[in-house]
Amino acid sequence: MKKLLILLFLSTSLYSQSEYPQDYFNNPLDITLVLSGTFAELRSSHFHGGLDIKTQRKQGLKVYASAEGYVSRIKISHFGYGKALYITHPNGYTTVYGHLQKFSKRIEEYIKMCQYQKESYEVEVFPGPEELQVDVNEIVAYSGNTGGSGGPHLHFEIRDNQERPINPMLFGIDIKDTKAPFVIGVYAYPKNKDALINGKNKRVPLRLIPKKNGDYEVEKITAQGDIGFGVTTYDKQDLAPNSNGVSNIQTFFNGNKSLEIDFKRFSFNETKHIKRFIDYEYWKTKKSRIQKLFIEPNNPLSLYKDAYNSGFVKIEDSTSSVYKIRIRDYKQNETWVNIPIKGKRLELQIKLEEIISGKSLVYSDRSTELNSKNVTVNFYKNTVYDDEWIDFSVSSDTLQLHEDKIPLQKNFYINYDISNYKIQHQDKLFIARLYGYYKKPSYVYTTRKGNTLIAGSKIFGTYTLAMDTIAPTIKPLNFQRKKWLSKYRYLKIKIDDDLSGISKFRATVNGKWILMEYDYKTKSLIHDFNDNVVKDTKNDLKIIVTDNVGNSSTFEATFFRK
């Protein structure tokens, strides 16, 4: 029987390793792959969908097609992946290359033709299978820092035919990693009001004791009832100092498997539920992510396997138990955490109180509407994960809507009645979230329906009505009016708006639309004269920039080129 179990384990292991084609996808860069971000690692609002590959702190590295196929999608946006390329392969998988500086010559010509046809920098197109075919190892782009990138790197994904991202390392993309994950915190959680940990009915930090072999021991705890655990853990690769995500976490109670979390694949429609996976309140107050090793209601994540009692363990009086956590990276380097537990019935040390005076109840399983003065807030079904008592008050157009400590599944909607404002001011109003020490207003996408302004948000906090009457600014960066620009390749402009933010811009030369690339990080617009649109000697440039409430500025200048 023992031999049979071993054979079954080996066959299952081999099957899981061969589930994805090996040696099919090549490295997208011709340098040693070093990661700044791993697959499924925890981000502020999602699980990371690919590998972030370092590009030696520079842009312009050649990006190669990992396998033959065709360009099935090109998307250019100010935020997100910036300039992104999608290649669909004969085996049904799609590779994604994000934050690109530019594309290869023929792809660049294709997408610029689309941009000029649509007269828009931001475009998304879906070429057919015969339009942009590529060979394996063909240069398709150059690495960059576009979109929401915090520094030069290549974002690389592999997706299946259901558009689900999968860890590229499952396909043989290799990263040197001989270091085991490390743990910086372990916590115990009561499942309900009848459970206690060290006499307390709340999250309890546990004393972590590192061992010489790299594992950890936790000082013995006393408990009763159903409890769960959470862990703060990271991994490091050999060639980078970054603290990245782990690949797999398993838990065991008295030798029996309690829960497994496998970070090898997920779908985009579930990634927002990272807010349910981590201890959101702890993250917002302590800036440290505790991964909860138990499954709460309304948690649809597909990462979980073999969950017994949703990962919670039952501690009975006068029993001794052991809870173990096994943490692994993709290369199977592992770290164990050992937690001895003594079952002991204790009196609650801290009196349980529900302070609900002055608070409003938001339901998870039905819609809730809160009203005060000129403000209405709508919470639709499944906005919150659990029924929540929240702070809700309105004073002088300022809405206090609790604190950003409760995770939300989707937007709530704030409605401001602006009928008391003068008509000439109404068009300049928007809904803003106040953030930071100085409570600076930040624009929230606002629509208007009659005398009502509406904005959706997934973040509790302080909101207000703000007014923007100042138009954006436009300044030339590398030229002056009536100058010769024959030796210049680029035309550079800086645009900025101090309050509601830039909404759109349009640039023309001699009445003809020109493509200007917008980088929100540097607040710059850049035109490449190699587009060969500017052909005349004398050229009249006109740029119109509009903010989010409709204020607009116009910049005009004449320049000359041979």
Coordinates of C-alpha atoms in Angstrom, one line a residue:
M1 CA 0.0 0.0 0.0
K2 CA 2.8 2.4 0.9
K3 CA 4.5 1.8 -2.5
L4 CA 1.2 2.3 -4.3
L5 CA 0.7 5.7 -2.5
I6 CA 4.2 6.7 -3.5
L7 CA 3.5 5.8 -7.2
L8 CA 0.2 7.7 -7.1
F9 CA 2.0 10.7 -5.7
L10 CA 4.7 10.5 -8.4
S11 CA 2.2 10.1 -11.2
T12 CA 0.1 13.0 -9.9
S13 CA 3.3 15.2 -9.6
L14 CA 4.5 14.3 -13.1
Y15 CA 1.0 15.0 -14.5
S16 CA 0.9 18.4 -12.8
Q17 CA 4.3 19.3 -14.1
S18 CA 3.5 18.2 -17.7
E19 CA 0.0 19.8 -17.8
Y20 CA 1.6 22.8 -19.5
P21 CA 3.9 22.6 -22.6
Q22 CA 7.6 22.7 -21.7
D23 CA 10.2 24.3 -23.9
Y24 CA 7.5 25.9 -26.1
F25 CA 7.9 29.5 -24.9
N26 CA 11.3 31.1 -25.1
N27 CA 12.5 34.0 -22.9
P28 CA 11.1 37.3 -24.2
L29 CA 14.5 39.1 -23.5
D30 CA 18.0 38.0 -24.4
I31 CA 19.4 38.7 -20.9
T32 CA 19.4 36.7 -17.7
L33 CA 15.9 36.9 -16.3
V34 CA 15.8 38.7 -13.0
L35 CA 12.4 39.6 -11.5
S36 CA 11.0 42.6 -9.7
G37 CA 7.6 41.0 -9.5
T38 CA 6.4 37.4 -9.4
F39 CA 3.2 35.8 -10.6
A40 CA 0.2 36.3 -8.3
E41 CA 2.1 38.3 -5.8
L42 CA -0.1 40.6 -3.7
R43 CA -0.7 44.1 -5.1
S44 CA -2.9 46.9 -3.7
S45 CA -6.0 45.9 -5.5
H46 CA -5.2 42.7 -7.4
F47 CA -3.0 39.6 -7.8
H48 CA -0.2 40.3 -10.2
G49 CA -1.0 38.7 -13.5
G50 CA 2.5 37.9 -14.8
L51 CA 6.3 38.3 -14.3
D52 CA 7.9 41.7 -14.0
I53 CA 11.3 41.3 -15.6
K54 CA 14.0 43.8 -14.8
T55 CA 15.6 45.5 -17.8
Q56 CA 18.8 46.6 -16.2
R57 CA 17.2 50.0 -15.2
K58 CA 17.0 51.1 -18.8
Q59 CA 14.5 51.2 -21.7
G60 CA 14.9 50.0 -25.2
L61 CA 15.9 46.3 -24.7
K62 CA 14.8 44.1 -27.6
V63 CA 11.6 42.1 -26.8
Y64 CA 11.2 38.8 -28.6
A65 CA 8.1 36.8 -29.5
S66 CA 8.3 33.8 -27.1
A67 CA 6.8 31.6 -29.8
E68 CA 5.4 31.8 -33.3
G69 CA 1.9 33.2 -33.7
Y70 CA 0.1 36.4 -34.7
V71 CA -0.5 39.7 -33.0
S72 CA -4.1 39.4 -31.9
R73 CA -4.4 42.6 -29.8
I74 CA -2.6 45.9 -29.4
K75 CA -3.6 48.3 -26.6
I76 CA -2.2 51.7 -25.9
S77 CA -3.4 53.5 -22.8
H78 CA -2.2 56.2 -20.5
F79 CA -2.4 53.9 -17.5
G80 CA -2.3 50.1 -16.9
Y81 CA 0.0 48.3 -19.2
G82 CA 0.7 51.4 -21.3
K83 CA 1.8 50.1 -24.7
A84 CA 0.9 46.4 -24.7
L85 CA 1.2 43.7 -27.3
Y86 CA -0.7 40.3 -27.3
I87 CA 0.4 37.4 -29.4
T88 CA -1.8 34.4 -29.9
H89 CA 0.0 31.1 -30.5
P90 CA -1.1 27.9 -32.4
N91 CA -1.3 25.9 -29.1
G92 CA -4.1 28.2 -27.9
Y93 CA -2.1 30.3 -25.4
T94 CA -1.5 34.0 -25.6
T95 CA 1.6 35.9 -24.5
V96 CA 1.4 39.5 -23.3
Y97 CA 4.1 42.1 -23.3
G98 CA 3.4 45.3 -21.3
H99 CA 4.9 48.7 -20.5
L100 CA 6.6 48.8 -23.9
Q101 CA 8.6 51.8 -25.2
K102 CA 7.7 51.1 -28.8
F103 CA 6.9 48.3 -31.2
S104 CA 8.9 46.8 -34.0
K105 CA 8.9 48.8 -37.3
R106 CA 6.0 47.0 -39.0
I107 CA 3.9 46.8 -35.9
E108 CA 4.6 50.4 -35.1
E109 CA 3.5 51.4 -38.6
Y110 CA 0.4 49.4 -38.2
I111 CA -0.7 50.9 -34.9
K112 CA 0.2 54.5 -35.9
M113 CA -2.0 54.1 -38.9
C114 CA -4.8 53.1 -36.5
Q115 CA -4.0 56.0 -34.3
Y116 CA -4.1 58.5 -37.1
Q117 CA -7.3 57.0 -38.5
K118 CA -9.0 57.3 -35.1
E119 CA -7.2 60.6 -34.2
S120 CA -6.4 59.2 -30.8
Y121 CA -3.3 58.2 -28.8
E122 CA -5.2 55.7 -26.8
V123 CA -6.4 52.8 -29.1
E124 CA -7.2 49.2 -28.8
V125 CA -7.2 47.0 -32.0
F126 CA -7.6 43.3 -32.7
P127 CA -5.7 42.4 -35.9
G128 CA -6.8 39.2 -37.7
P129 CA -4.7 36.0 -37.9
E130 CA -3.3 37.0 -41.3
E131 CA -2.4 40.6 -40.6
L132 CA 0.6 40.6 -38.2
Q133 CA 2.1 37.1 -38.1
V134 CA 5.3 36.7 -36.1
D135 CA 8.0 34.0 -35.9
V136 CA 9.5 32.7 -32.7
N137 CA 12.4 35.0 -31.5
E138 CA 11.3 37.8 -33.8
I139 CA 11.8 41.2 -32.4
V140 CA 8.3 42.6 -31.8
A141 CA 8.9 45.5 -29.4
Y142 CA 11.3 47.3 -27.1
S143 CA 11.1 47.4 -23.4
G144 CA 9.9 50.6 -21.7
N145 CA 8.2 52.3 -18.8
T146 CA 4.8 53.3 -20.2
G147 CA 1.5 53.2 -18.4
G148 CA 1.3 52.5 -14.7
S149 CA 4.9 51.3 -14.5
G150 CA 7.0 52.4 -11.5
G151 CA 10.3 51.9 -13.4
P152 CA 11.7 50.4 -16.5
H153 CA 10.7 46.7 -16.8
L154 CA 8.9 44.2 -19.0
H155 CA 5.6 42.8 -17.8
F156 CA 5.2 39.3 -19.3
E157 CA 2.2 37.0 -19.2
I158 CA 0.9 33.7 -20.5
R159 CA -2.8 33.3 -20.7
D160 CA -4.9 30.3 -21.6
N161 CA -7.8 30.3 -24.1
Q162 CA -10.2 31.6 -21.4
E163 CA -8.0 34.6 -20.9
R164 CA -6.8 33.4 -17.5
P165 CA -3.2 34.3 -16.6
I166 CA -1.0 31.4 -15.6
N167 CA 2.4 31.4 -14.0
P168 CA 4.9 31.5 -16.9
M169 CA 7.3 29.4 -14.9
L170 CA 5.0 26.5 -15.3
F171 CA 6.0 26.6 -19.0
G172 CA 9.7 26.4 -18.3
I173 CA 10.5 30.1 -18.0
D174 CA 13.3 29.7 -15.5
I175 CA 14.4 32.1 -12.7
K176 CA 17.3 31.3 -10.4
D177 CA 16.0 30.8 -6.9
T178 CA 17.6 28.8 -4.1
K179 CA 16.3 30.9 -1.2
A180 CA 13.4 29.7 1.0
P181 CA 10.5 32.1 1.8
F182 CA 10.8 34.1 5.0
V183 CA 8.1 34.9 7.5
I184 CA 7.7 38.2 9.3
G185 CA 4.4 37.7 11.1
V186 CA 1.9 35.1 12.2
Y187 CA -1.6 35.9 13.6
A188 CA -4.5 34.0 15.1
Y189 CA -8.2 34.9 14.4
P190 CA -11.4 33.9 16.2
K191 CA -14.1 32.6 13.8
N192 CA -16.9 34.0 16.0
K193 CA -17.6 35.5 19.4
D194 CA -17.4 32.1 21.1
A195 CA -13.7 31.6 20.2
L196 CA -10.7 32.9 22.2
I197 CA -7.0 33.1 21.6
N198 CA -4.9 33.8 24.7
G199 CA -8.2 35.0 26.3
K200 CA -9.0 37.5 23.5
N201 CA -11.8 37.5 20.9
K202 CA -9.9 39.4 18.3
R203 CA -6.9 39.1 16.0
V204 CA -3.8 38.2 18.1
P205 CA -0.2 38.6 16.9
L206 CA 1.9 35.5 17.8
R207 CA 5.5 35.6 19.0
L208 CA 7.6 34.2 16.1
I209 CA 10.8 32.4 17.0
P210 CA 13.2 31.8 14.1
K211 CA 15.1 28.4 14.1
K212 CA 18.6 27.8 12.9
N213 CA 17.4 25.7 9.9
G214 CA 15.3 28.6 8.5
D215 CA 11.9 27.4 9.9
Y216 CA 9.9 29.1 12.6
E217 CA 8.4 28.2 15.9
V218 CA 5.5 30.1 17.6
E219 CA 5.3 30.5 21.3
K220 CA 2.6 28.1 22.6
I221 CA -0.9 29.7 22.6
T222 CA -4.1 28.8 24.5
A223 CA -7.3 28.8 22.6
Q224 CA -10.9 27.5 22.5
G225 CA -13.5 27.2 19.8
D226 CA -13.0 27.6 16.0
I227 CA -9.9 29.7 15.1
G228 CA -7.9 30.5 12.0
F229 CA -4.5 31.8 11.2
G230 CA -2.8 34.4 9.0
V231 CA 0.7 34.8 7.8
T232 CA 2.9 37.6 6.4
T233 CA 5.4 36.0 4.1
Y234 CA 7.6 36.8 1.2
D235 CA 10.1 35.2 -1.1
K236 CA 13.4 36.4 -2.6
Q237 CA 15.2 35.2 -5.7
D238 CA 19.0 34.8 -6.0
L239 CA 19.7 37.7 -8.3
A240 CA 17.5 40.4 -6.8
P241 CA 16.8 42.0 -3.4
N242 CA 13.1 42.4 -4.0
S243 CA 10.6 40.8 -1.6
N244 CA 8.1 39.0 -3.8
G245 CA 5.2 36.6 -3.6
V246 CA 5.2 32.9 -2.7
S247 CA 3.9 30.1 -4.9
N248 CA 2.0 27.8 -2.5
I249 CA 0.8 27.7 1.1
Q250 CA -0.4 24.6 2.9
T251 CA -1.7 24.2 6.4
F252 CA -2.0 21.1 8.6
F253 CA -3.8 20.5 11.9
N254 CA -2.6 17.5 13.9
G255 CA -1.0 16.0 10.8
N256 CA -4.1 16.4 8.6
K257 CA -4.2 18.8 5.7
S258 CA -6.5 21.8 6.5
L259 CA -6.1 24.1 3.5
E260 CA -4.0 24.7 0.4
I261 CA -3.6 28.0 -1.5
D262 CA -2.0 27.5 -4.9
F263 CA -1.0 30.6 -6.8
K264 CA -0.6 29.1 -10.3
R265 CA -3.6 30.5 -12.1
F266 CA -6.6 32.8 -11.6
S267 CA -9.1 34.8 -13.6
F268 CA -9.3 38.5 -14.0
N269 CA -12.9 38.7 -12.7
E270 CA -11.8 37.3 -9.3
T271 CA -8.6 39.2 -8.7
K272 CA -10.4 42.1 -7.0
H273 CA -11.2 39.7 -4.2
I274 CA -7.6 40.0 -2.9
K275 CA -9.2 42.4 -0.5
R276 CA -11.0 39.5 1.0
F277 CA -7.9 37.3 0.9
I278 CA -5.8 39.6 3.0
D279 CA -6.6 41.3 6.3
Y280 CA -7.6 44.6 4.7
E281 CA -7.9 46.6 7.9
Y282 CA -4.4 45.6 8.9
W283 CA -3.0 46.5 5.4
K284 CA -4.6 49.9 5.5
T285 CA -3.4 50.8 9.0
K286 CA 0.0 48.9 9.2
K287 CA 1.0 48.6 5.5
S288 CA 1.7 44.9 5.9
R289 CA -0.4 42.2 4.1
I290 CA -1.5 39.3 6.3
Q291 CA -2.7 36.4 4.1
K292 CA -5.6 34.8 5.8
L293 CA -5.3 31.0 5.9
F294 CA -9.1 30.5 6.1
I295 CA -12.1 31.2 3.8
E296 CA -14.7 33.6 4.9
P297 CA -18.2 33.9 3.4
N298 CA -18.5 35.7 0.0
N299 CA -14.9 34.7 -1.0
P300 CA -15.1 33.3 -4.5
L301 CA -11.3 32.9 -5.1
S302 CA -10.3 29.8 -7.1
L303 CA -6.8 29.6 -5.4
Y304 CA -8.1 27.4 -2.6
K305 CA -7.7 23.6 -2.5
D306 CA -8.6 20.8 0.0
A307 CA -10.3 23.2 2.4
Y308 CA -11.6 21.4 5.5
N309 CA -13.9 23.5 7.6
S310 CA -12.9 26.5 5.4
G311 CA -9.4 26.3 6.9
F312 CA -10.6 26.9 10.5
V313 CA -9.6 24.5 13.3
K314 CA -11.6 23.5 16.3
I315 CA -9.8 23.7 19.7
E316 CA -11.3 21.8 22.5
D317 CA -10.7 22.1 26.2
S318 CA -7.7 20.2 27.7
T319 CA -6.3 19.1 24.4
S320 CA -2.9 19.7 22.9
S321 CA -2.7 20.3 19.2
V322 CA -0.2 21.4 16.5
Y323 CA -0.9 23.7 13.6
K324 CA 1.7 23.8 10.8
I325 CA 2.1 26.2 7.9
R326 CA 4.2 25.1 4.9
I327 CA 5.2 27.9 2.6
R328 CA 6.9 27.2 -0.8
D329 CA 8.2 29.2 -3.7
Y330 CA 8.0 27.9 -7.3
K331 CA 11.4 26.2 -7.0
Q332 CA 10.1 24.2 -4.1
N333 CA 12.2 26.0 -1.5
E334 CA 10.1 25.7 1.6
T335 CA 9.7 27.1 5.1
W336 CA 7.7 25.7 7.9
V337 CA 5.9 27.4 10.8
N338 CA 5.1 25.3 13.8
I339 CA 2.3 26.5 16.2
P340 CA 1.6 24.5 19.4
I341 CA -1.9 25.0 20.8
K342 CA -3.2 24.2 24.3
G343 CA -7.0 23.9 24.5
K344 CA -8.1 25.8 27.6
R345 CA -11.4 27.4 28.5
L346 CA -10.8 30.9 29.7
E347 CA -12.8 33.9 30.6
L348 CA -12.8 36.7 28.0
Q349 CA -10.2 39.2 29.0
I350 CA -11.8 42.1 27.1
K351 CA -15.5 42.7 27.2
L352 CA -17.2 42.4 23.9
E353 CA -19.1 45.6 22.9
E354 CA -20.7 46.6 19.7
I355 CA -20.5 50.4 19.5
I356 CA -23.2 51.3 17.0
S357 CA -24.4 54.6 18.3
G358 CA -24.4 57.1 15.4
K359 CA -23.5 54.5 12.8
S360 CA -25.4 53.2 9.9
L361 CA -25.9 49.6 8.8
V362 CA -24.9 48.6 5.3
Y363 CA -26.2 45.1 4.3
S364 CA -24.2 42.7 2.2
D365 CA -27.2 40.7 0.8
R366 CA -29.4 43.6 -0.2
S367 CA -29.3 47.2 -1.3
T368 CA -28.8 50.0 1.2
E369 CA -29.5 53.7 0.8
L370 CA -28.1 56.4 3.1
N371 CA -29.4 60.0 3.0
S372 CA -28.4 63.2 4.7
K373 CA -29.1 66.8 3.6
N374 CA -28.1 67.0 -0.1
V375 CA -26.2 63.7 -0.3
T376 CA -27.4 60.1 -1.0
V377 CA -25.2 57.1 -1.0
N378 CA -26.3 53.9 -2.7
F379 CA -24.8 50.5 -1.8
Y380 CA -26.1 47.8 -4.1
K381 CA -26.2 44.1 -3.2
N382 CA -22.8 42.5 -2.6
T383 CA -21.0 45.8 -2.3
V384 CA -19.7 44.9 1.2
Y385 CA -18.6 41.3 2.1
D386 CA -20.3 41.3 5.5
D387 CA -23.0 43.5 7.0
E388 CA -21.1 46.6 8.3
W389 CA -21.8 49.4 10.7
I390 CA -20.3 52.5 9.2
D391 CA -19.9 56.2 10.0
F392 CA -22.1 58.4 7.8
S393 CA -22.4 62.1 8.2
V394 CA -22.7 65.2 6.0
S395 CA -21.5 68.7 6.9
S396 CA -21.2 71.6 4.4
D397 CA -21.0 69.4 1.3
T398 CA -18.4 67.2 3.0
L399 CA -19.3 63.5 3.3
Q400 CA -17.7 61.5 6.0
L401 CA -18.1 57.9 4.9
H402 CA -16.3 55.8 7.5
E403 CA -12.6 55.1 7.0
D404 CA -10.8 53.0 4.4
K405 CA -10.5 49.9 6.6
I406 CA -13.4 47.8 5.2
P407 CA -12.9 45.9 1.9
L408 CA -15.5 46.4 -0.8
Q409 CA -16.4 44.1 -3.7
K410 CA -17.7 46.9 -6.0
N411 CA -18.5 50.6 -6.2
F412 CA -20.9 52.4 -4.0
Y413 CA -22.4 55.5 -5.6
I414 CA -22.4 59.1 -4.1
N415 CA -25.1 61.4 -5.3
Y416 CA -24.9 65.2 -4.7
D417 CA -27.9 67.5 -5.2
I418 CA -26.4 70.7 -6.6
S419 CA -29.6 72.6 -7.2
N420 CA -28.6 75.2 -4.5
Y421 CA -25.5 76.2 -6.5
K422 CA -25.7 79.0 -9.0
I423 CA -26.2 77.8 -12.5
Q424 CA -23.0 79.3 -13.8
H425 CA -21.1 77.3 -11.2
Q426 CA -22.8 73.9 -11.6
D427 CA -20.8 72.9 -14.6
K428 CA -17.5 73.4 -12.7
L429 CA -18.4 71.1 -9.8
F430 CA -17.1 67.6 -9.3
I431 CA -17.0 65.0 -6.6
A432 CA -13.5 64.6 -5.0
R433 CA -12.0 62.4 -2.4
L434 CA -10.0 64.1 0.3
Y435 CA -6.7 62.3 1.0
G436 CA -3.4 62.8 2.8
Y437 CA -2.6 64.9 5.8
Y438 CA -3.7 68.1 4.1
K439 CA -6.9 66.6 2.8
K440 CA -6.1 67.4 -0.8
P441 CA -9.0 66.9 -3.2
S442 CA -8.6 64.1 -5.8
Y443 CA -11.0 63.9 -8.7
V444 CA -13.4 61.0 -8.8
Y445 CA -15.0 60.3 -12.2
T446 CA -18.2 62.3 -12.0
T447 CA -21.3 62.3 -14.2
R448 CA -24.3 64.6 -14.1
K449 CA -27.9 63.8 -14.4
G450 CA -30.1 67.0 -14.1
N451 CA -29.1 68.6 -10.8
T452 CA -27.4 65.6 -9.5
L453 CA -23.7 64.7 -9.6
I454 CA -22.9 61.0 -9.4
A455 CA -19.6 59.3 -8.7
G456 CA -18.7 55.7 -7.9
S457 CA -15.9 54.5 -5.6
K458 CA -14.6 51.4 -3.9
I459 CA -12.9 53.3 -1.1
F460 CA -14.5 54.5 2.1
G461 CA -13.3 57.9 3.3
T462 CA -14.0 61.6 3.1
Y463 CA -15.6 63.1 0.0
T464 CA -16.7 66.6 -0.9
L465 CA -17.9 68.8 -3.7
A466 CA -15.1 70.7 -5.3
M467 CA -15.1 73.5 -7.9
D468 CA -12.5 73.9 -10.7
T469 CA -12.6 77.2 -12.6
I470 CA -8.9 77.2 -13.7
A471 CA -8.0 76.0 -17.2
P472 CA -5.0 73.6 -17.8
T473 CA -1.5 75.0 -18.5
I474 CA 0.4 74.3 -21.7
K475 CA 4.1 75.1 -22.0
P476 CA 6.7 74.2 -24.8
L477 CA 9.6 72.2 -23.5
N478 CA 12.2 72.2 -26.3
F479 CA 11.3 75.0 -28.7
Q480 CA 10.2 78.6 -28.9
R481 CA 7.7 80.3 -31.2
K482 CA 8.9 81.2 -34.7
K483 CA 12.1 79.0 -34.4
W484 CA 13.6 76.6 -36.9
L485 CA 13.2 73.0 -35.8
S486 CA 14.8 71.2 -38.7
K487 CA 17.3 69.4 -36.5
Y488 CA 14.7 68.3 -34.0
R489 CA 13.2 64.8 -34.1
Y490 CA 10.7 65.5 -31.3
L491 CA 8.3 68.2 -30.4
K492 CA 7.8 68.3 -26.7
I493 CA 5.0 70.0 -24.7
K494 CA 4.2 70.0 -20.9
I495 CA 0.6 70.0 -19.9
D496 CA -0.8 70.2 -16.4
D497 CA -4.0 70.8 -14.4
D498 CA -3.9 71.5 -10.8
L499 CA -7.3 70.3 -9.6
S500 CA -9.7 68.1 -11.6
G501 CA -7.0 66.7 -13.9
I502 CA -6.5 66.4 -17.7
S503 CA -9.4 64.8 -19.6
K504 CA -8.4 65.1 -23.2
F505 CA -6.1 66.9 -25.6
R506 CA -5.9 67.5 -29.3
A507 CA -3.0 68.7 -31.4
T508 CA -2.9 69.9 -35.0
V509 CA -0.3 71.3 -37.4
N510 CA -1.7 73.4 -40.3
G511 CA -5.1 72.0 -39.4
K512 CA -4.1 68.4 -39.6
W513 CA -4.2 66.1 -36.6
I514 CA -0.9 64.9 -35.3
L515 CA -0.1 62.1 -32.9
M516 CA 1.2 63.2 -29.5
E517 CA 2.1 60.6 -27.0
Y518 CA 1.0 61.5 -23.4
D519 CA 3.0 60.4 -20.4
Y520 CA 1.1 61.3 -17.2
K521 CA 4.2 60.6 -15.1
T522 CA 6.2 63.4 -16.7
K523 CA 3.1 65.4 -17.8
S524 CA 4.5 65.6 -21.3
L525 CA 3.1 65.4 -24.9
I526 CA 5.6 64.3 -27.5
H527 CA 5.3 64.3 -31.3
D528 CA 7.8 62.3 -33.4
F529 CA 8.5 64.2 -36.7
N530 CA 9.4 60.8 -38.2
D531 CA 5.7 60.3 -38.5
N532 CA 6.2 62.4 -41.6
V533 CA 2.9 64.3 -41.1
V534 CA 4.6 67.7 -40.8
K535 CA 5.9 68.4 -44.3
D536 CA 5.6 72.1 -44.8
T537 CA 8.3 74.7 -44.1
K538 CA 6.0 77.0 -42.2
N539 CA 3.9 75.2 -39.6
D540 CA 1.1 76.5 -37.4
L541 CA 0.8 74.3 -34.2
K542 CA -2.4 74.3 -32.2
I543 CA -3.0 72.3 -29.0
I544 CA -6.2 72.3 -27.0
V545 CA -6.2 70.7 -23.6
T546 CA -9.4 70.2 -21.5
D547 CA -9.7 69.2 -17.9
N548 CA -12.4 67.0 -16.3
V549 CA -15.0 69.7 -15.8
G550 CA -14.6 71.3 -19.2
N551 CA -12.1 74.1 -18.7
S552 CA -9.9 74.3 -21.7
S553 CA -6.7 76.0 -22.8
T554 CA -5.3 76.6 -26.3
F555 CA -1.7 77.0 -27.2
E556 CA -0.7 78.2 -30.6
A557 CA 2.8 78.7 -32.1
T558 CA 4.4 78.9 -35.5
F559 CA 7.7 77.0 -36.2
F560 CA 9.7 76.2 -39.3
R561 CA 11.3 73.1 -40.8
K562 CA 13.2 72.2 -43.9

